[in-house]
XYZ file of C-alpha atoms in Angstrom:
383
model
C 15.252 -7.435 -5.260
C 18.325 -7.045 -3.524
C 21.644 -8.649 -4.857
C 25.470 -8.755 -3.217
C 27.647 -6.510 -5.827
C 29.443 -9.210 -6.944
C 26.362 -10.267 -8.863
C 24.031 -7.139 -9.506
C 24.713 -3.539 -9.349
C 20.636 -3.242 -8.707
C 17.871 -3.069 -6.280
C 13.924 -3.604 -7.451
C 11.382 -2.082 -5.018
C 8.129 0.061 -5.396
C 4.532 -0.338 -4.913
C 3.482 -4.263 -4.729
C 0.618 -5.816 -6.187
C -0.647 -6.253 -3.063
C -1.595 -3.135 -2.406
C 1.292 -2.805 0.267
C 4.739 -0.578 0.780
C 7.480 -2.867 -0.785
C 9.464 0.309 0.273
C 10.643 1.659 3.352
C 13.959 2.440 5.757
C 14.953 -1.096 5.356
C 16.467 -1.294 1.528
C 18.475 1.862 2.181
C 20.039 0.720 4.714
C 21.378 -2.686 2.238
C 21.730 -1.060 -0.025
C 24.653 1.858 1.955
C 25.442 -0.673 3.754
C 26.991 -3.338 0.298
C 27.550 -0.720 -1.965
C 23.976 -1.176 -4.019
C 22.182 1.675 -6.342
C 18.809 1.437 -4.884
C 16.306 2.438 -7.604
C 12.239 2.253 -7.142
C 10.059 0.987 -9.233
C 7.345 3.878 -9.178
C 5.545 2.526 -12.414
C 2.047 1.971 -10.828
C 2.032 4.816 -8.016
C 4.752 7.101 -9.735
C 1.903 9.597 -10.609
C -0.379 9.050 -7.239
C 2.678 9.361 -4.615
C 3.970 13.102 -5.256
C 0.525 13.837 -4.951
C -0.715 11.997 -1.828
C 1.194 14.128 -0.027
C -0.784 17.224 -0.726
C -3.717 15.695 -0.340
C -2.338 15.348 3.583
C -1.764 11.697 3.518
C 0.831 9.743 5.249
C 3.663 8.612 1.975
C 6.801 7.336 3.455
C 10.015 8.888 1.568
C 10.377 7.318 -1.572
C 12.186 9.718 -3.351
C 15.423 11.133 -4.458
C 15.412 13.069 -1.108
C 16.005 9.371 1.007
C 20.045 9.597 0.258
C 20.655 6.186 -0.895
C 18.035 6.202 -4.236
C 19.811 6.293 -7.354
C 17.010 5.334 -9.910
C 13.498 5.851 -10.449
C 10.640 4.468 -13.050
C 7.308 6.129 -14.282
C 4.318 4.880 -16.266
C 2.754 8.073 -17.764
C 0.711 6.083 -19.120
C -1.419 4.662 -15.737
C -2.489 7.150 -13.579
C -0.376 9.946 -15.560
C -3.598 9.680 -18.168
C -1.323 10.127 -21.029
C -0.501 7.582 -24.445
C 1.298 4.301 -23.709
C 4.858 4.508 -25.290
C 6.155 7.012 -22.845
C 7.570 5.286 -20.000
C 9.859 7.336 -17.803
C 13.622 6.813 -15.999
C 15.127 9.070 -13.924
C 18.512 9.506 -11.682
C 19.890 10.682 -9.387
C 23.631 11.514 -11.572
C 24.090 12.165 -14.968
C 26.738 9.043 -14.673
C 24.172 6.738 -14.270
C 22.304 7.886 -17.322
C 25.325 7.650 -19.113
C 25.517 3.969 -19.509
C 21.776 4.076 -20.751
C 23.054 5.598 -23.587
C 24.860 3.318 -26.978
C 27.145 5.885 -28.886
C 28.956 4.517 -31.952
C 31.469 6.594 -33.554
C 32.898 4.105 -36.310
C 29.352 3.329 -37.969
C 29.779 3.885 -42.171
C 27.095 5.985 -41.852
C 27.982 8.286 -39.557
C 28.198 8.971 -35.797
C 25.745 6.968 -33.972
C 24.124 8.228 -31.312
C 20.872 6.874 -29.613
C 19.745 7.282 -25.759
C 17.385 4.784 -25.077
C 17.358 0.997 -26.537
C 14.670 1.005 -29.036
C 16.737 3.437 -30.764
C 13.491 5.804 -31.662
C 10.707 6.702 -30.373
C 7.203 7.891 -31.272
C 7.637 11.534 -31.449
C 3.876 11.875 -31.707
C 3.589 10.436 -28.416
C 5.821 12.275 -26.689
C 4.211 15.351 -27.869
C 0.917 13.952 -26.176
C 2.513 13.597 -23.786
C 3.811 16.492 -22.595
C 0.192 17.815 -23.658
C -1.421 15.799 -20.888
C 0.897 17.165 -18.496
C 0.228 20.611 -19.020
C -3.524 19.824 -19.122
C -3.707 18.456 -15.672
C -0.929 20.625 -14.486
C -0.467 20.103 -10.361
C -4.165 20.546 -8.990
C -5.993 18.256 -11.313
C -3.721 15.145 -10.413
C -4.018 16.302 -6.786
C -7.912 16.742 -7.618
C -7.959 12.851 -8.918
C -5.137 11.303 -6.443
C -7.852 12.603 -3.842
C -10.659 10.581 -5.159
C -8.755 7.059 -6.585
C -7.876 7.031 -2.697
C -11.235 7.698 -1.133
C -12.544 5.064 -4.097
C -9.965 2.871 -2.917
C -10.680 3.282 1.047
C -14.207 2.467 0.433
C -13.550 -0.733 -1.990
C -11.156 -1.967 0.824
C -13.994 -1.514 3.657
C -17.182 -3.398 1.559
C -14.639 -6.240 0.913
C -13.803 -6.074 4.645
C -17.044 -6.436 5.088
C -17.646 -9.595 2.921
C -17.813 -12.700 4.782
C -16.223 -14.868 2.106
C -13.704 -12.700 1.003
C -10.093 -11.880 2.956
C -8.292 -8.929 1.782
C -4.518 -9.158 1.989
C -1.740 -6.317 2.824
C -2.989 -2.739 4.065
C -4.250 -1.083 0.097
C -2.157 2.427 0.875
C -2.714 3.516 -2.707
C -4.555 2.322 -5.330
C -4.078 -1.625 -5.653
C -6.930 -4.051 -2.846
C -5.942 -7.299 -3.474
C -8.030 -9.875 -1.927
C -7.988 -13.762 -1.335
C -11.091 -16.119 -0.109
C -10.704 -20.094 2.050
C -14.105 -21.024 1.040
C -14.156 -20.861 -3.024
C -11.673 -21.076 -6.590
C -10.493 -17.047 -6.297
C -9.943 -17.278 -10.239
C -13.519 -18.616 -10.299
C -14.794 -15.504 -8.919
C -12.159 -13.046 -11.138
C -14.370 -14.873 -14.300
C -18.023 -14.835 -13.466
C -17.227 -11.281 -12.282
C -15.246 -10.755 -16.221
C -18.662 -11.919 -17.204
C -20.420 -9.143 -16.155
C -17.828 -6.030 -16.820
C -15.465 -5.930 -14.276
C -11.834 -7.056 -14.652
C -9.979 -8.183 -11.331
C -6.070 -9.398 -11.963
C -5.417 -12.742 -11.254
C -1.751 -13.404 -8.898
C 0.074 -16.301 -7.995
C 3.308 -16.747 -5.648
C 3.709 -13.832 -3.618
C 7.515 -13.195 -4.210
C 8.629 -15.131 -1.169
C 10.759 -17.531 -2.726
C 13.144 -14.533 -3.468
C 13.380 -13.920 -0.209
C 14.493 -17.120 1.020
C 16.801 -17.170 -1.217
C 18.862 -14.082 1.182
C 17.627 -15.949 4.284
C 21.841 -17.372 4.673
C 22.580 -13.943 3.578
C 21.070 -11.194 6.310
C 21.494 -11.075 9.898
C 18.512 -12.159 12.134
C 17.507 -8.229 12.615
C 17.346 -7.062 9.555
C 15.357 -10.387 8.559
C 11.940 -9.755 10.436
C 11.746 -6.424 8.491
C 11.807 -8.380 5.561
C 8.646 -10.543 7.404
C 7.439 -7.321 8.364
C 7.681 -5.335 4.439
C 6.020 -8.825 3.646
C 3.056 -9.817 5.444
C 2.550 -7.673 8.141
C 3.448 -6.343 11.361
C 1.070 -9.603 13.192
C 3.831 -11.999 11.016
C 7.250 -9.781 11.883
C 5.914 -10.321 15.833
C 5.549 -13.822 15.619
C 8.942 -14.691 14.183
C 10.258 -11.676 17.108
C 8.608 -13.956 19.889
C 10.296 -17.731 18.205
C 13.716 -19.276 18.797
C 13.499 -21.229 15.572
C 14.374 -17.930 13.628
C 15.151 -18.829 10.273
C 13.524 -22.100 10.074
C 10.207 -20.353 11.858
C 10.998 -17.654 8.864
C 10.608 -20.149 5.950
C 7.939 -22.617 6.815
C 6.133 -19.151 7.125
C 6.837 -18.285 3.572
C 6.216 -21.780 2.366
C 2.609 -22.152 3.878
C 1.993 -18.124 2.350
C 3.217 -19.170 -1.152
C -0.008 -21.633 -1.150
C -2.649 -18.699 -1.850
C -4.764 -17.626 -4.887
C -4.915 -13.720 -4.588
C -6.507 -11.332 -7.097
C -6.250 -7.704 -6.772
C -8.325 -4.715 -8.135
C -7.012 -1.891 -9.675
C -8.705 1.782 -8.777
C -8.848 4.422 -11.550
C -10.936 7.159 -12.179
C -13.814 5.567 -13.774
C -14.407 3.696 -9.758
C -14.447 6.712 -8.987
C -17.509 8.145 -10.760
C -20.915 7.872 -8.782
C -22.744 4.558 -7.881
C -19.596 2.838 -9.906
C -18.159 1.421 -6.334
C -21.256 0.540 -4.838
C -22.180 -1.709 -7.802
C -18.569 -2.817 -7.848
C -19.593 -4.575 -4.735
C -22.931 -5.673 -4.847
C -21.519 -7.877 -8.051
C -18.799 -8.724 -6.073
C -21.364 -9.986 -2.935
C -23.449 -11.369 -6.039
C -20.704 -13.477 -7.695
C -19.497 -15.080 -3.501
C -23.029 -15.877 -2.986
C -23.248 -17.699 -6.583
C -20.229 -19.620 -5.821
C -20.737 -20.879 -2.495
C -24.776 -21.735 -3.833
C -23.018 -24.220 -6.690
C -19.486 -25.202 -6.445
C -19.263 -26.354 -10.330
C -19.366 -22.671 -11.115
C -15.804 -22.559 -10.157
C -14.484 -25.486 -12.919
C -13.506 -22.397 -14.962
C -10.538 -22.145 -17.129
C -8.507 -18.921 -14.988
C -9.049 -21.358 -12.825
C -7.760 -24.986 -14.314
C -4.884 -23.157 -15.913
C -3.307 -21.172 -12.920
C -4.229 -24.669 -10.997
C -2.775 -26.794 -13.385
C 0.557 -24.254 -13.247
C 0.894 -25.038 -9.328
C 0.256 -28.708 -9.330
C 3.801 -28.670 -11.548
C 6.495 -28.950 -9.392
C 9.122 -27.863 -11.660
C 7.958 -24.181 -13.421
C 10.729 -24.978 -16.016
C 7.923 -26.614 -17.778
C 5.060 -24.846 -17.234
C 7.602 -21.575 -18.996
C 7.746 -23.753 -21.837
C 4.315 -23.682 -22.179
C 4.320 -20.275 -22.399
C 7.161 -20.406 -25.181
C 5.155 -22.308 -27.224
C 2.443 -20.243 -27.044
C 4.484 -17.549 -27.281
C 5.704 -19.685 -30.853
C 2.191 -20.284 -31.878
C 1.431 -16.585 -32.288
C 4.483 -14.894 -34.449
C 4.264 -18.253 -36.176
C 4.193 -18.717 -40.332
C 1.541 -21.247 -42.201
C 3.006 -23.316 -43.972
C 3.843 -22.783 -48.095
C 0.871 -23.483 -49.607
C 2.365 -26.600 -52.007
C 1.972 -24.998 -55.849
C 0.134 -27.042 -58.416
C 2.233 -26.150 -61.346
C 5.572 -26.321 -61.895
C 8.436 -26.584 -65.089
C 9.945 -30.059 -65.289
C 13.503 -29.435 -65.633
C 14.267 -28.808 -68.991
C 11.822 -25.270 -68.211
C 9.557 -26.553 -71.647
C 6.810 -28.671 -69.979
C 4.177 -27.756 -67.786
C 3.388 -30.009 -64.870
C 1.239 -31.094 -62.201
C 1.795 -32.440 -58.068
C -0.655 -33.707 -56.365
C -3.979 -35.702 -57.373
C -5.703 -32.735 -58.780
C -6.154 -32.533 -62.924
C -6.979 -28.365 -62.948
C -8.156 -27.026 -66.396
C -6.792 -23.915 -67.404
C -8.738 -21.336 -69.230
C -7.948 -17.610 -70.076
C -10.359 -16.607 -67.402
C -7.999 -18.706 -65.429
C -9.007 -22.114 -62.699
C -12.639 -23.704 -64.019
C -12.872 -26.833 -62.917
C -10.486 -29.983 -61.995
C -10.363 -33.482 -62.278
C -8.252 -36.336 -60.671
C -5.632 -39.111 -61.104
C -4.112 -41.686 -60.180
C -0.153 -40.354 -60.609
C 0.643 -37.975 -58.066
C 2.668 -36.468 -60.652
C 1.219 -36.240 -64.133
C 1.620 -34.018 -67.714
C -0.325 -31.545 -69.304
C -0.093 -31.192 -73.111
C 1.382 -27.011 -73.200
C -2.287 -25.348 -74.895
C -2.045 -21.116 -75.885
C -2.043 -20.100 -72.691
C 0.352 -22.511 -71.050
C 3.627 -21.923 -70.194
C 5.874 -23.195 -73.282
């Protein structure tokens, strides 16, 4: 995401959900031209890209070797194989790190200083992460990167050979995204899930972000944006037309209608026979959906199909708020059956049930027509 410095001081880039490089010289030029600090989101590929170079894979420069990059975020719990909760953000300069700190010298409890918004982090998870890094080291991380990239290439080749599927992007690292024009791709994801495979569902490729800045960029830069989003062929198609921005807008709006899923290749896929089994199950699921269209009516297909049909996405977000509220909602308190009167000397019951109390507790109940009625104090009652 690129913004003018008056609006924002950040640019977020990195490995996308569609298996393409998001980082290129275009973003560096824009950041330097408008004075925008450039952040590289390497949360997914942060423990793959550096070791791909050691495996002799072509990797464009993306780190602090690029002069415009000011910060990089990395998730250690993904391809770093460490416990979750120890993600990192790296800064080029210390003065940028100071913006992350919170220090308060007038707190009655003493001088308060914390390096993160969390206030504190789990020391056990940090120790386990450090031990994990020492265990794997450069050599083991390089070996695992080699295996993951090779498995990704095999998955990509298998999807390309499937007549019912259409791969998207270039699958540069570990993500293979694909779609289908023959059936609902979300139904395929649900069907694969039933046999033990997880495919992540995607919606609305981030074209709307680029549509908002069309009027702010020169046409030459816009060609690069289209190339990064849709590939080289779309870039050439755009360059050969005179309509320029109008064609770009139409192209993006068309692309927004594509339903996509992706598979994120991990070490599990590098085991012997796993990729072949995945491709067999994928082909079988495609054939089932083609032979029986009724199988396409699945839960995920229904949810995302309904959401995509709503023109105002604020309504979809409101439903999401309702879902989260239900997760944190507390059950309504149960109305107490035994209360004290105003004087505090008599016991009354609210409701139509008349329990009988004994030293062992509630043993029986009877009904009454009065919503509020009194019982005579007994030895076990409050007086």
